[in-house]
Coordinates of C-alpha atoms and ligand atoms in Angstrom, one line a residue:
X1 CA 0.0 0.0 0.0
X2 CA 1.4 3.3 -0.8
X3 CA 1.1 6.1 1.9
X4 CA 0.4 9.4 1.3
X5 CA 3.4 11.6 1.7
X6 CA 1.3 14.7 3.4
X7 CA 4.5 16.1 4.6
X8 CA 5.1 19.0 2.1
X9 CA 8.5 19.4 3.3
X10 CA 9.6 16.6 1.0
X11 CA 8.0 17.8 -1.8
X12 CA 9.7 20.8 -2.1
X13 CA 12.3 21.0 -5.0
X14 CA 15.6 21.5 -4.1
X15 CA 17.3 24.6 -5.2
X16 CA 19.5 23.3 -7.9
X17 CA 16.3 21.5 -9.7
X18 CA 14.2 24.8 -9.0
X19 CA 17.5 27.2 -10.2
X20 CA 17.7 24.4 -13.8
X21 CA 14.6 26.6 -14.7
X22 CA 15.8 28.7 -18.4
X23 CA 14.2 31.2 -16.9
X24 CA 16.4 31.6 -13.3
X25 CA 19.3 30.2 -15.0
X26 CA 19.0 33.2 -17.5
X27 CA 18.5 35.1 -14.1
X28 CA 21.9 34.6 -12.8
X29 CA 24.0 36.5 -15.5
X30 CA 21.6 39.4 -15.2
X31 CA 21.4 39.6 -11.2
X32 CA 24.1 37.3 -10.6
X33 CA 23.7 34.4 -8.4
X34 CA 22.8 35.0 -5.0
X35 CA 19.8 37.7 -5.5
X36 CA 18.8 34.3 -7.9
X37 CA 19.1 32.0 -5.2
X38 CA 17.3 34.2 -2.3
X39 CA 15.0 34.0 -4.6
X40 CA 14.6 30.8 -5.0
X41 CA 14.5 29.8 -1.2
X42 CA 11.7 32.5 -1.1
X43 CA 9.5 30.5 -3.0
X44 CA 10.3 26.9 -1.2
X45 CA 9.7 29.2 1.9
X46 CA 6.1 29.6 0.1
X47 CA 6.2 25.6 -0.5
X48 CA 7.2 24.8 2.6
X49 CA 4.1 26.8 4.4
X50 CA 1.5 25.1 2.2
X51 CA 1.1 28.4 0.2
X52 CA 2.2 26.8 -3.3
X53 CA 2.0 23.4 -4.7
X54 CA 5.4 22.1 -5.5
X55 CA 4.9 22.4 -9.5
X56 CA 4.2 26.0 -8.8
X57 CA 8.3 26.7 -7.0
X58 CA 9.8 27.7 -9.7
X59 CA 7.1 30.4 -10.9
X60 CA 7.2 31.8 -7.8
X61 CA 10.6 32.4 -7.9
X62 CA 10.3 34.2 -11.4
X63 CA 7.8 36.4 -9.4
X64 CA 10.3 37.1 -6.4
X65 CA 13.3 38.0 -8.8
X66 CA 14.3 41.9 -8.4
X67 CA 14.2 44.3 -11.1
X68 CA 17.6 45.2 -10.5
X69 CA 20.5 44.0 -8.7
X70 CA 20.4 47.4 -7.0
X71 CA 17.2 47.7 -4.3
X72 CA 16.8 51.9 -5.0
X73 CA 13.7 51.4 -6.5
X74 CA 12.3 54.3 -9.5
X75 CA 9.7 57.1 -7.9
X76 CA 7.6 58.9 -9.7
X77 CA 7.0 62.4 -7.1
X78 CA 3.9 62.9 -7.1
X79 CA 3.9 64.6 -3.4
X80 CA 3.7 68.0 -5.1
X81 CA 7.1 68.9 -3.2
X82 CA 9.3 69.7 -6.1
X83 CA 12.6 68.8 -4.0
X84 CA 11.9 66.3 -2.1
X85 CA 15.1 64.9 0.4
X86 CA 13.3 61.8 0.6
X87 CA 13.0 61.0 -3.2
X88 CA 16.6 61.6 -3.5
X89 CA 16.0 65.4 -4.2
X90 CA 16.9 66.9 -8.3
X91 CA 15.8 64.3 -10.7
X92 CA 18.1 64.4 -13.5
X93 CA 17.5 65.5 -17.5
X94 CA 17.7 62.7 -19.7
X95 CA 21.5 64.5 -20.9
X96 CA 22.9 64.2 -17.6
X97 CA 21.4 60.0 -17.1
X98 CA 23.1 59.5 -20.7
X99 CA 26.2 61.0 -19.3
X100 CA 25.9 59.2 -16.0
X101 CA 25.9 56.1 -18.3
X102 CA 28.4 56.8 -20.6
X103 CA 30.9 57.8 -17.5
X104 CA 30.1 54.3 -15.7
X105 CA 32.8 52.7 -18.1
X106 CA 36.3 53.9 -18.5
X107 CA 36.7 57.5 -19.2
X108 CA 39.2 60.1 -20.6
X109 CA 38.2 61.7 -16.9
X110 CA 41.9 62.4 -16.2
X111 CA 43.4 62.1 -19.2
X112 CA 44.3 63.8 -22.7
X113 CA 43.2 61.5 -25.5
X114 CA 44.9 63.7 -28.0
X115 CA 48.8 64.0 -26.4
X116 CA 48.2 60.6 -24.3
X117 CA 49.3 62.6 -21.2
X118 CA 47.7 63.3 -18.1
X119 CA 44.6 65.7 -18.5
X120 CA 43.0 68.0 -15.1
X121 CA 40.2 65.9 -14.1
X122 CA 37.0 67.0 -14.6
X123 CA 38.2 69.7 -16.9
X124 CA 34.8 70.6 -19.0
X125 CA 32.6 70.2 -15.5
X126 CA 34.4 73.3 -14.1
X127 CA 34.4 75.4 -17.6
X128 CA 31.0 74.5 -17.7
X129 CA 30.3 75.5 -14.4
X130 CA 32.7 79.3 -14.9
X131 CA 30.6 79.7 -17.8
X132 CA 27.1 79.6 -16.3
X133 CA 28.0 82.1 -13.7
X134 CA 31.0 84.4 -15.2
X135 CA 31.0 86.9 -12.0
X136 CA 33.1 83.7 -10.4
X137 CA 36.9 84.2 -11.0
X138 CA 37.3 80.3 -10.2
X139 CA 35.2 77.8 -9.5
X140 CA 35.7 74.6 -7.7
X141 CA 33.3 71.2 -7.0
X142 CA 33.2 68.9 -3.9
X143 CA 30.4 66.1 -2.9
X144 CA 27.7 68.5 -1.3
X145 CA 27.5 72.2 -0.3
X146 CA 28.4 70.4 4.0
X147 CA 31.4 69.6 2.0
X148 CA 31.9 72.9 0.4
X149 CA 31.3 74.7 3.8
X150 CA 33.8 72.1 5.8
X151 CA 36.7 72.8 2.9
X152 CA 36.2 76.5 3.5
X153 CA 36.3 76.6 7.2
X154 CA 39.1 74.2 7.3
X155 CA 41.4 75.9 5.0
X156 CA 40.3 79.6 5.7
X157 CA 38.9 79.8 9.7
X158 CA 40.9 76.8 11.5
X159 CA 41.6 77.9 15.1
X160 CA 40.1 81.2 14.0
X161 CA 36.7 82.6 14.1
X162 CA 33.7 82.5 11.8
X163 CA 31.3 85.5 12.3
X164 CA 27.6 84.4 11.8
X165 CA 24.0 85.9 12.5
X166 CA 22.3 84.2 15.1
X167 CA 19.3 84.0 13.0
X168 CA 21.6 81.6 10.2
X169 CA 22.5 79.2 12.8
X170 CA 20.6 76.5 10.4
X171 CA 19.2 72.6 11.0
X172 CA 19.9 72.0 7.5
X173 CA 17.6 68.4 8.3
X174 CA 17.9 65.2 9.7
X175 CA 19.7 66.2 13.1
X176 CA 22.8 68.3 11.1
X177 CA 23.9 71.5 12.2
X178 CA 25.5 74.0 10.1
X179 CA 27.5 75.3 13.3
X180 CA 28.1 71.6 14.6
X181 CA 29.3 71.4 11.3
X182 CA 31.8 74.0 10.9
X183 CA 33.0 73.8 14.8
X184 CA 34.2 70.2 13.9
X185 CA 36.6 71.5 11.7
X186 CA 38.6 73.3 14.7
X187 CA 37.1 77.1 13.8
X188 CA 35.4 79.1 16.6
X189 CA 31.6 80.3 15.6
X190 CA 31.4 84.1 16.6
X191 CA 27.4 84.1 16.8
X192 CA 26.9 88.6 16.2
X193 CA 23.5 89.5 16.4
X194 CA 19.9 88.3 17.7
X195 CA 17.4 85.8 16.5
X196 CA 15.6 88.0 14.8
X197 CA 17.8 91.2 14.2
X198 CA 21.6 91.5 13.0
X199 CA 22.9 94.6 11.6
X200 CA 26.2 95.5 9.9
X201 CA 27.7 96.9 12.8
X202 CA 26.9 94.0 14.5
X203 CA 29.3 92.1 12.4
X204 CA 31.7 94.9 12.0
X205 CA 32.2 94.9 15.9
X206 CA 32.9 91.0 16.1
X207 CA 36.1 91.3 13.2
X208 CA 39.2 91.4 14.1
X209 CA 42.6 89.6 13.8
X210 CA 41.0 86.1 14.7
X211 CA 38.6 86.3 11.9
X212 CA 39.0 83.9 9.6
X213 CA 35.7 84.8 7.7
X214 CA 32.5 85.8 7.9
X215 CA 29.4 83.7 6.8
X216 CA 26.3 84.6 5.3
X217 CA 23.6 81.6 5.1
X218 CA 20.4 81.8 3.6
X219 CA 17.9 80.7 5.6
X220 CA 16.6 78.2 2.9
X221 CA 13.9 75.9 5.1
X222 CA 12.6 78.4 7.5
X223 CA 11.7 82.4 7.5
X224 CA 11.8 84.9 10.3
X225 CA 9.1 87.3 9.7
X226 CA 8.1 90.5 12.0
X227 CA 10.4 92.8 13.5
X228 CA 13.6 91.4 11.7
X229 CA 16.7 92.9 10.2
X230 CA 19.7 91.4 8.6
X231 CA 22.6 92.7 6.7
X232 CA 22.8 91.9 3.2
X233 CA 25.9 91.0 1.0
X234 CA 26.4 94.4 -0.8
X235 CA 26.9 95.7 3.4
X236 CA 28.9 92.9 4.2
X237 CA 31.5 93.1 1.5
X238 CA 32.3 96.5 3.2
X239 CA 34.0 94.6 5.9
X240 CA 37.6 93.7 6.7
X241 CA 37.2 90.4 6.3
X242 CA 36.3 87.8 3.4
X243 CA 32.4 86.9 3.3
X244 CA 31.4 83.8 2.2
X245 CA 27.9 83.1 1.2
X246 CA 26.4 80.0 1.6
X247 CA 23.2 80.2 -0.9
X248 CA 22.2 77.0 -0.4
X249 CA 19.6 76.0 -3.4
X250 CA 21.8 76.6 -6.1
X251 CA 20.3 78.9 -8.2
X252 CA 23.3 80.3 -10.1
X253 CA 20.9 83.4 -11.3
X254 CA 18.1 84.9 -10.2
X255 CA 14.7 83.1 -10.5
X256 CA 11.5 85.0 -11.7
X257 CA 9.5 82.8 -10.1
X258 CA 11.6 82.8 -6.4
X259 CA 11.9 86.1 -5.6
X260 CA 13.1 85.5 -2.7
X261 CA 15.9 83.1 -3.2
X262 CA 18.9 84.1 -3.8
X263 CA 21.7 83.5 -6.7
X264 CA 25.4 83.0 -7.4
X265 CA 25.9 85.3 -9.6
X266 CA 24.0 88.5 -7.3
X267 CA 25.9 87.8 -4.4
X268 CA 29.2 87.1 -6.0
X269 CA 28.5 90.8 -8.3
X270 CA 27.8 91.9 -4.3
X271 CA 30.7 91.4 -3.1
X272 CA 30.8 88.0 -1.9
X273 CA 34.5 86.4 -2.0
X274 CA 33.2 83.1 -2.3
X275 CA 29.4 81.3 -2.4
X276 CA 28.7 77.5 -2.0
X277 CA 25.3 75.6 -3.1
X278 CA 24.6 72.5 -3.7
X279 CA 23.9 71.3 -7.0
X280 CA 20.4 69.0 -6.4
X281 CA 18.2 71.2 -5.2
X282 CA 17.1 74.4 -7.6
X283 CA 20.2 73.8 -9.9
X284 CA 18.8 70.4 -11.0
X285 CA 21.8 68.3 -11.1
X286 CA 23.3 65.6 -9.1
X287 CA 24.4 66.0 -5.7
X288 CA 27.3 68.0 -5.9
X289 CA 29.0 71.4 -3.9
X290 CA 29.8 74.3 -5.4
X291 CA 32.6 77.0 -4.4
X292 CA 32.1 79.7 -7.2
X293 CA 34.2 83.1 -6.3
X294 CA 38.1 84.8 -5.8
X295 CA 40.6 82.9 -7.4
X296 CA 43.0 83.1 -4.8
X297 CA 40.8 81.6 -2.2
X298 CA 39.1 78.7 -4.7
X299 CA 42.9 78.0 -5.4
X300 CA 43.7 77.5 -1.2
X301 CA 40.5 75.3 -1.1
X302 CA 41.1 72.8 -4.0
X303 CA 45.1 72.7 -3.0
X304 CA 44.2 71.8 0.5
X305 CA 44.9 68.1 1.6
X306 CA 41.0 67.9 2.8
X307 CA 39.7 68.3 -1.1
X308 CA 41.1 64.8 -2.1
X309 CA 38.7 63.4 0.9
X310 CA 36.2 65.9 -0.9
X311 CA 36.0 65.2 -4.5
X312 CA 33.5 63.9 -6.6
X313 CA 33.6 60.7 -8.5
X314 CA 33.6 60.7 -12.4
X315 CA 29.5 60.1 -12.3
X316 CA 29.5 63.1 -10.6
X317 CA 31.5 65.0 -13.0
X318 CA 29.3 63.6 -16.0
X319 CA 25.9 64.4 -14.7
X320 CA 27.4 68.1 -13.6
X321 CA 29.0 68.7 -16.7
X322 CA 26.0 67.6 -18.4
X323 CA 23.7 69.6 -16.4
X324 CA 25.3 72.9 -16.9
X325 CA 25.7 72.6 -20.2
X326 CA 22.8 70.9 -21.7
X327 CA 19.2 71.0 -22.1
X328 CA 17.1 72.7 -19.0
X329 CA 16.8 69.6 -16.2
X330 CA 13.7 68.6 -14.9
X331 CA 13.9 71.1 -11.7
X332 CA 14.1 74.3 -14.2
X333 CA 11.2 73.1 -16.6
X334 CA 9.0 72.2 -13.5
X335 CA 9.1 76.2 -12.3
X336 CA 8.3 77.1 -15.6
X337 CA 5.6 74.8 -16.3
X338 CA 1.7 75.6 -17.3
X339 CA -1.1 73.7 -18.0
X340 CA -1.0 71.2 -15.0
X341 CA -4.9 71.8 -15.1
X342 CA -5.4 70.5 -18.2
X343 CA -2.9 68.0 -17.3
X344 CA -4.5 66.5 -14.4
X345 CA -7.9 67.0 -16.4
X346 CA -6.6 64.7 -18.8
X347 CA -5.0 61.9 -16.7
X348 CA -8.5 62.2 -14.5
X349 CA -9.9 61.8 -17.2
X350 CA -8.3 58.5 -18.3
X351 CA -8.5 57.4 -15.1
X352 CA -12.4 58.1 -15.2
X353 CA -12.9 55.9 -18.1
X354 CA -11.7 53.2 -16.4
X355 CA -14.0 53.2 -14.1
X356 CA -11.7 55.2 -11.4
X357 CA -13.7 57.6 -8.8
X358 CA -11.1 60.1 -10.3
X359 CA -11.1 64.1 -10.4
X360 CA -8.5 66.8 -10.7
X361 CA -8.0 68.9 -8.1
X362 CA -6.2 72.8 -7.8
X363 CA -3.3 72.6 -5.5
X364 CA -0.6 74.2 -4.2
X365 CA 2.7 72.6 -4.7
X366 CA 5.9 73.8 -3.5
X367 CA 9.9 73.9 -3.7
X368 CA 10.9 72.2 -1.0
X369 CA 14.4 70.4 0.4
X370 CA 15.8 73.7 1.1
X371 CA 14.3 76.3 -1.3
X372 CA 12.0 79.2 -0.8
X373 CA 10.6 78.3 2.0
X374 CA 6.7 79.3 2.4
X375 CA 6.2 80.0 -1.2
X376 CA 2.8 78.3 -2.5
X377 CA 3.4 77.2 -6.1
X378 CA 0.4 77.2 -8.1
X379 CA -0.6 73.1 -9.2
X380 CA -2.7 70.5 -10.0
X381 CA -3.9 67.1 -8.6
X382 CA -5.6 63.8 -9.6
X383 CA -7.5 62.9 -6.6
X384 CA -7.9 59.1 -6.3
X385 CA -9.4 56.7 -3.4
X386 CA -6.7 56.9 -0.6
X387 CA -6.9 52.9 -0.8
X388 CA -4.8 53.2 -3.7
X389 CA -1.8 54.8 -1.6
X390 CA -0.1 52.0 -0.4
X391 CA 0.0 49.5 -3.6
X392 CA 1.1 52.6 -5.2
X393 CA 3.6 52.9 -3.2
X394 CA 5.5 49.1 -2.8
X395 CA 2.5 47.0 -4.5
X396 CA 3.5 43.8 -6.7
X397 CA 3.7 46.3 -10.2
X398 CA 6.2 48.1 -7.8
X399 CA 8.1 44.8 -6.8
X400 CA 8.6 43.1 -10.2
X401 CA 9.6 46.5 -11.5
X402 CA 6.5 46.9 -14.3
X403 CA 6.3 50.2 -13.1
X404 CA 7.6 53.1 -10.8
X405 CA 6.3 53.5 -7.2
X406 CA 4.2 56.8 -6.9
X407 CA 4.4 58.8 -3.8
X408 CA 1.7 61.4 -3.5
X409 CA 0.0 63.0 -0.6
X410 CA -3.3 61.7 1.6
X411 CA -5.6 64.5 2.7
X412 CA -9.1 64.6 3.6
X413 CA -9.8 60.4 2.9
X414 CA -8.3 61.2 -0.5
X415 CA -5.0 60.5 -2.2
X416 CA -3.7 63.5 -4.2
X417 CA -1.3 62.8 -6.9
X418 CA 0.5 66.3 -7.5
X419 CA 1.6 66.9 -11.0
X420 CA 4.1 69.6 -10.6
X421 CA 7.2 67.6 -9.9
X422 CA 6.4 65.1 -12.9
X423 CA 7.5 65.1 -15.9
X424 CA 4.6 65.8 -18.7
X425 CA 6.4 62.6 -20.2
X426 CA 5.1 60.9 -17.5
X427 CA 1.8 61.3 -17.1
X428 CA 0.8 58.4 -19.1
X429 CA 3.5 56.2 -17.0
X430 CA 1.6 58.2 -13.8
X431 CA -2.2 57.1 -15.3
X432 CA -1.0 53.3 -16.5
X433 CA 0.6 53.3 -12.6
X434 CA -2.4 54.0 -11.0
X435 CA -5.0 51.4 -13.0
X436 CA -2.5 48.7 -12.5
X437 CA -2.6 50.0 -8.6
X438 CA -6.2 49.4 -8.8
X439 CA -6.6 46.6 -10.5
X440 CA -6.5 43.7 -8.3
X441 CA -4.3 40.2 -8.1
Ligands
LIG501 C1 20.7 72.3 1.7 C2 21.6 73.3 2.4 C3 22.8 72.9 2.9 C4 23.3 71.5 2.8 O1 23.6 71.2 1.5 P1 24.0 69.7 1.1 O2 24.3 69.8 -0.4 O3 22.8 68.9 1.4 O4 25.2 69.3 1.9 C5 23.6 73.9 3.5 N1 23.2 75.2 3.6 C6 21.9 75.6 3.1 C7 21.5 77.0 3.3 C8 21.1 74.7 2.5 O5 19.9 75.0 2.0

């Protein structure tokens, strides 16, 4: 008599039978072996608890393969915050992803194809970058505009003192302080000023022979309104000391749209001797640093010993270089965008005929990850059933890479799905995102 083997333990396929499969085996030279194999032991997990028939093991582990051997996983930023930290900030254009991909392999990034000799690496980065904001004498690039700050109070202010505002002392996010920051590279912070006031003279009266600079910061994620003063660049320069602006969003000149925010190439035209930024936020472009200004003090920073620990990789360079000189990124068409009612309209609209309780809504969007803060952009939404949030977010579409996660924003039982930081390009992605969201199995 035979018995009954009710033990699904043993009917499990072992890993080398389940990983024969074309389909894993073709698996392995894409993701390479072990995300094929986790895989795999995945799907006898699913065996193993009764949740799939043993036939069914090597399906399941065609279902459980990743997208890409990389887990960062493609958003599509729908929260209506056009900078948004969390998403990884600036999108790129599609010039500066083809240079990031052309830069992955070997590169003439130090070199001189034409004498065979060693070239200056990153070359056509930095004239890119001198010729977007010609008020800079020289121009330098480190990993992010911390970076930029640490390099110019190491070289310029170490065991000497930085004069600041007490209204700049900035949380630039996630716990970091800007005057944490610059104390740890051995300069004093000489805090002139109130909270809400600082004047001129303030400053004037802190200089003296300990200065090493003084250091204007824009306060890019917070604004002190009421009875406030502060001294501007033009007033500044004035001093007897070197002012360096940090600008933080990277505009290199001024914005129509951001009145408010300030630029490269006004402060450097004001007298600053130097300004930093970063290069993902309103600039558009990867993360980066900027030190734009006097030639003799961008010449200190980039022969100092700390800008080897600083520098940016050749992706970097690529997607900078690419950035500055090629067609407007993503960032800079998103502030100049229009119809995102007719937009939303349409994609609603789509949506609609699908059977979707879907409507466009007016919204107000803004900049974001250290940009004019309190400035409502004008926008557009698609509201959809707030149901739809999470699948959106990490549902099986998501998983198996068939389509981008969408982060938008809940509010009132509704999820809104903010056009101004997508791409027109991708509404259709945004619309085909959302039915597969809804549809379910
Ligand atoms: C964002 C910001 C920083 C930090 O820039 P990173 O590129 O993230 O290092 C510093 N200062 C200001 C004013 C900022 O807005």
């Amino acid at each position: 008599m035979v018995t009954l083997v009710t033990d699904a333990r043993r009917q499990v396929p072992s890993t080398d039978v389940v990983l024969a499969d074309p389909r894993l085996a073709d698996a392995q030279g894409r993701l390479g072996r072990t995300l094929v194999r986790d895989a795999v032991h995945r799907a006898q997990q699913q065996a193993r608890d009764g949740k799939i028939g043993p036939a069914e093991v090597a399906d399941a582990a065609v279902a459980e393969l990743p997208a890409l051997a990389s887990t960062l996983t493609p958003v599509l930023n729908a929260t209506g915050i056009l900078l948004h930290t969390n998403l990884g900030r600036a999108p790129l254009s599609a010039a500066a992803r083809d240079a990031l991909a052309t830069a992955a392999g070997c590169t003439d990034l130090e070199y001189d194809l034409a004498t065979g000799q060693r070239g200056k690496r990153g070359a056509a980065m930095l004239a890119a970058l001198a010729r977007a904001v010609p008020e800079a004498q020289a121009v330098h690039v480190v990993n992010n505009n911390a970076a930029a700050l640490v390099l110019a109070a190491t070289a310029l202010a170490s065991g000497r003192e930085i004069v600041v505002s007490r209204g700049e002392l900035i949380e630039i996010g996630d716990g970091f302080r800007l005057p944490e920051l610059l104390a740890s590279t051995g300069a004093v912070i000489r805090e002139v000023g109130t909270t809400n006031r600082t004047t001129v003279a303030d400053y004037a009266e802190a200089i003296g022979p300990a200065t090493g600079f003084v250091l204007k910061v824009h306060p890019s994620n917070y604004k002190i309104t009421g009875f406030t003063a502060s001294a501007p660049i033009a007033g500044l320069a004035g001093l007897d000391a070197p002012v360096i602006g940090d600008i933080g969003s990277g505009l290199l000149t001024a914005h129509p749209a951001l009145p408010d925010e300030p630029d490269a190439s006004t402060w450097l035209r004001d007298g600053a001797a130097l300004v930093t930024a970063s290069a993902d936020k309103l600039l558009g472009g990867p993360q980066a640093g900027l030190l734009l200004g006097r030639a003799d003090l961008v010449a200190r920073l980039a022969r100092h010993p700390l800008a080897r620990a600083l520098r940016v990789d050749k992706l970097t360079v690529a997607a900078l270089e690419a950035t500055l000189a090629g067609p407007r990124p993503p960032v800079q068409r998103a502030l100049r965008a229009s119809g995102l009612a007719d937009r939303a309209q349409r994609v609603a609209g789509v949506l609609a005929d699908r059977g979707l309780r879907a409507w466009p809504v007016p919204t107000q969007a803004a900049v974001g990850g250290g940009g004019a803060p309190g400035l409502p952009l004008a926008s557009a939404a698609i509201s959809v059933p707030a149901e739809l949030a999470a699948p959106l977010r990490s549902g099986r579409q998501v998983r198996a890479g068939t389509h981008p996660a969408v982060v938008g924003r809940v509010s009132d039982g509704r999820l809104l799905l903010d056009l101004f930081a997508i791409d027109p390009d991708d509404d259709d992605v945004l619309a085909a995102a959302v039915l597969a969201a809804a549809t379910p199995g």
